[in-house]
Amino acid sequence: MEDPRVSCHDLWLGYRVKSARGLPLRGQRSWALRELNLSVAPGELVGVVGGNGSGKTTLLRTVVGVLRPSKGRVTVRGKVGGLVELRPDADRDLSVRERMVMSGVLMGFRRRDARALERLVEEFGELDGPTLSAPVYTLSTGMLLRLEMALLLHAACDVLAIDELLMAADEEFRGRCLDRIGALCSEGSSAVLSSHDPSLLSGCDRVLRLEAGALVELEPPPSASPGRGQWPDDIPTDSAVGVLPDPKS
Amino acid sequence: MSSIETAPIAGPGINRVDLARVLLARQLRLVAKRTVFGVVLPIVIPVILFVLYTFVFHTIFKTGIPRYAVYLFAGLLPWTYLSQTLGRSVTSISNEAELVRRARFPYAYLTLACTGAGLVFLLVTLLGFVIVLAATGHLYASLLPFLVLPVVALYLFVSGVSLALALIDVHNRDLRQLLSNIITIWFFAVPVVYTQSTLSRHLGVLVNDDPVSFIVGEFREVLYWGHLASPGHTAIMMTICGGFFLVCLLVFLRAERGLAKDV
């Protein structure tokens, strides 16, 4: 049996509790992850579901290496790439092209490949030249997601960690991303996707539920799975979630 | 899909040279965004201060220092670099929360890019000063290569202070509020507008052991006095600044793994 790509052993991660003024309260800690054990095999596509604040993002940030466990061990074999933070207000004054180079370098691309990255973003992310020249703050979250996903899904990562940000994508682009993730896993990469919507994860090999930072494994995936790497056609888009009733009706 | 075939090859990790260059270019671009004067302003600021201080200290208070304009500007150059850069780099981590939480990379690069961008402005202003000195016949051209050491010492010292400030600012924002006042007090404790001997009479050790006084002194040796500082003076300056930078960098590296939780 091959060594797992991701291995979390007795993982605990705590944040210092802060006062209303943002100063840490001495000796107080809130646990975002508790005694978590997880193993992701090469080629495996794992989904993580859970409500808001259940620890999904913290888990993915720990896998990516941004957060250091308070206790326990995380081992990642190979190159890890993630999309766990996406805020249009960051780098807001830079052009999208400038941000593209920045993100590309963080994902292991070379600065000299900027032109090729641009073609990649135009083809996979469908962002055109004028969009790439515009300031970042003029982009919606969905457009920014297209930029980052186009880079991430071609960055030759052995492990992908993608937070529920895919909800910001339209149906067509999300389908393209999920297809690409499935193809990468077929080639031996591993992926951990998180969502608070189980239907988004129905194409995963395994879906795990996080509750208050503790992991509960679910087998099989929560909705009738159309098959490994096959995604349902009726995943709700961001705009369709929580639609308000028409005030006229 | 065609994009897969045309995609560039990503390396197994972040290329640190590329990262440093991209962050530096990003800092320089951010200074110019949404401004009319762009990168000109940070270069011109020392000149504005120069005019102001020359008027106040030379015209009104009659300092009596010969060739006061050259004396003042040779001291203002390193000082302005320090004050402008510290003002920006104190928030170099706090203001980059998204980048810090997006990927694991050496976060010290964010602060060093900030101090590096300031260094670019310093070098451009220094070049302009050298041209003016040459045009007015006050340039000691053969000594110019010896400016490299005080410039390196200045970069190391300011980078060290910046790393410390950026780290503190992640956890506590009091310093951010106080910094401009601290810099103003520090300014009057460094012999920028008056002589070292004048200051030493009043502040003694506080001035004589301040690394910035060492650096300002070395700038003046080359640009104003036209002779080299003693090797002992230069060695002490480099040791203090290099050692301080290393200590601050080590402290930063120890703390940086926890930054994403608090930033």
mmCIF file of C-alpha atoms in Angstrom, chain A residues 13-16 18 61 64-68 70 79 84-87 90-95 98-99 101-103 105-111 113 116-117 120 123-124 137 148 154-155 176 180, chain B residues 1-4 6-15 17-19 21-23 25-26 29-30 33-34 96-105 107 171-172 254-258 260-262:
data_model
loop_
_atom_site.group_PDB
_atom_site.id
_atom_site.type_symbol
_atom_site.label_atom_id
_atom_site.label_comp_id
_atom_site.label_asym_id
_atom_site.label_seq_id
_atom_site.Cartn_x
_atom_site.Cartn_y
_atom_site.Cartn_z
ATOM 1 C CA LEU A 13 -5.470 23.248 16.570
ATOM 2 C CA GLY A 14 -6.468 26.036 18.891
ATOM 3 C CA TYR A 15 -6.848 29.773 18.545
ATOM 4 C CA ARG A 16 -6.253 32.117 21.415
ATOM 5 C CA LYS A 18 -9.532 37.382 21.980
ATOM 6 C CA ARG A 61 -5.151 25.726 6.023
ATOM 7 C CA VAL A 64 -1.642 23.685 3.066
ATOM 8 C CA GLY A 65 0.883 24.470 5.812
ATOM 9 C CA VAL A 66 -0.307 27.953 6.638
ATOM 10 C CA LEU A 67 -1.387 26.988 10.150
ATOM 11 C CA ARG A 68 0.792 25.082 12.580
ATOM 12 C CA SER A 70 -1.106 23.122 18.418
ATOM 13 C CA LYS A 79 3.693 19.567 -3.494
ATOM 14 C CA VAL A 84 -8.433 28.641 1.148
ATOM 15 C CA GLU A 85 -8.471 32.413 1.108
ATOM 16 C CA LEU A 86 -9.931 34.640 -1.568
ATOM 17 C CA ARG A 87 -10.670 38.264 -0.902
ATOM 18 C CA ALA A 90 -6.452 42.140 -1.145
ATOM 19 C CA ASP A 91 -4.092 43.542 -3.765
ATOM 20 C CA ARG A 92 -7.076 45.640 -4.785
ATOM 21 C CA ASP A 93 -5.034 48.330 -6.508
ATOM 22 C CA LEU A 94 -2.903 45.925 -8.508
ATOM 23 C CA SER A 95 -3.985 44.896 -11.973
ATOM 24 C CA GLU A 98 -0.004 41.667 -11.663
ATOM 25 C CA ARG A 99 -1.938 39.562 -9.181
ATOM 26 C CA VAL A 101 2.032 36.760 -11.568
ATOM 27 C CA MET A 102 2.054 37.012 -7.763
ATOM 28 C CA SER A 103 -0.302 34.041 -7.367
ATOM 29 C CA VAL A 105 4.890 32.477 -8.260
ATOM 30 C CA LEU A 106 3.276 31.384 -4.977
ATOM 31 C CA MET A 107 2.075 28.253 -6.777
ATOM 32 C CA GLY A 108 5.518 27.409 -8.124
ATOM 33 C CA PHE A 109 5.347 28.965 -11.590
ATOM 34 C CA ARG A 110 8.275 31.039 -12.771
ATOM 35 C CA ARG A 111 8.006 34.773 -13.223
ATOM 36 C CA ASP A 113 6.261 32.329 -17.682
ATOM 37 C CA ALA A 116 2.023 31.531 -20.763
ATOM 38 C CA LEU A 117 0.132 32.030 -17.497
ATOM 39 C CA LEU A 120 -3.786 29.739 -19.377
ATOM 40 C CA GLU A 123 -8.306 29.724 -21.871
ATOM 41 C CA PHE A 124 -9.257 27.958 -18.654
ATOM 42 C CA TYR A 137 -11.034 45.642 -7.035
ATOM 43 C CA GLU A 148 -6.881 31.487 -9.007
ATOM 44 C CA HIS A 154 -2.397 23.566 -13.591
ATOM 45 C CA ALA A 155 0.284 23.997 -10.925
ATOM 46 C CA ARG A 176 -15.033 22.474 -15.453
ATOM 47 C CA ARG A 180 -10.221 18.925 -13.895
ATOM 48 C CA MET B 1 -8.550 20.834 -23.010
ATOM 49 C CA SER B 2 -6.176 23.073 -24.912
ATOM 50 C CA SER B 3 -5.161 25.014 -21.804
ATOM 51 C CA ILE B 4 -3.617 21.875 -20.318
ATOM 52 C CA THR B 6 -0.216 25.107 -23.271
ATOM 53 C CA ALA B 7 0.167 25.423 -19.510
ATOM 54 C CA PRO B 8 3.649 26.359 -18.272
ATOM 55 C CA ILE B 9 5.398 23.896 -16.002
ATOM 56 C CA ALA B 10 5.182 24.725 -12.309
ATOM 57 C CA GLY B 11 8.129 23.861 -10.116
ATOM 58 C CA PRO B 12 7.985 21.703 -7.001
ATOM 59 C CA GLY B 13 8.127 24.770 -4.779
ATOM 60 C CA ILE B 14 8.304 28.540 -4.726
ATOM 61 C CA ASN B 15 11.307 30.032 -6.481
ATOM 62 C CA VAL B 17 14.382 34.750 -6.266
ATOM 63 C CA ASP B 18 11.174 35.126 -8.269
ATOM 64 C CA LEU B 19 9.213 35.668 -5.069
ATOM 65 C CA ARG B 21 11.469 40.137 -7.316
ATOM 66 C CA VAL B 22 7.687 39.917 -7.621
ATOM 67 C CA LEU B 23 7.138 41.259 -4.085
ATOM 68 C CA ALA B 25 7.975 45.061 -7.963
ATOM 69 C CA ARG B 26 4.582 44.833 -6.262
ATOM 70 C CA ARG B 29 3.773 49.483 -8.108
ATOM 71 C CA LEU B 30 1.550 49.887 -5.051
ATOM 72 C CA LYS B 33 -1.210 53.253 -7.790
ATOM 73 C CA ARG B 34 -3.928 55.911 -7.634
ATOM 74 C CA GLU B 96 -1.175 41.362 3.949
ATOM 75 C CA ALA B 97 -3.435 38.999 5.881
ATOM 76 C CA GLU B 98 -4.832 37.532 2.679
ATOM 77 C CA LEU B 99 -1.376 36.689 1.325
ATOM 78 C CA VAL B 100 -0.234 35.254 4.639
ATOM 79 C CA ARG B 101 -3.278 32.990 4.866
ATOM 80 C CA ARG B 102 -3.239 32.087 1.185
ATOM 81 C CA ALA B 103 0.024 30.183 0.993
ATOM 82 C CA ARG B 104 3.002 29.113 3.048
ATOM 83 C CA PHE B 105 6.064 31.110 2.079
ATOM 84 C CA TYR B 107 6.694 35.880 5.302
ATOM 85 C CA HIS B 171 -0.283 41.100 17.888
ATOM 86 C CA ASN B 172 -0.549 44.634 19.180
ATOM 87 C CA ARG B 254 10.702 31.600 15.121
ATOM 88 C CA ALA B 255 7.401 33.452 15.282
ATOM 89 C CA GLU B 256 6.289 33.348 11.652
ATOM 90 C CA ARG B 257 4.661 29.899 11.740
ATOM 91 C CA GLY B 258 2.091 31.301 14.131
ATOM 92 C CA ALA B 260 -1.521 33.127 10.086
ATOM 93 C CA LYS B 261 -3.522 32.520 13.264
ATOM 94 C CA ASP B 262 -3.304 36.104 14.452
#
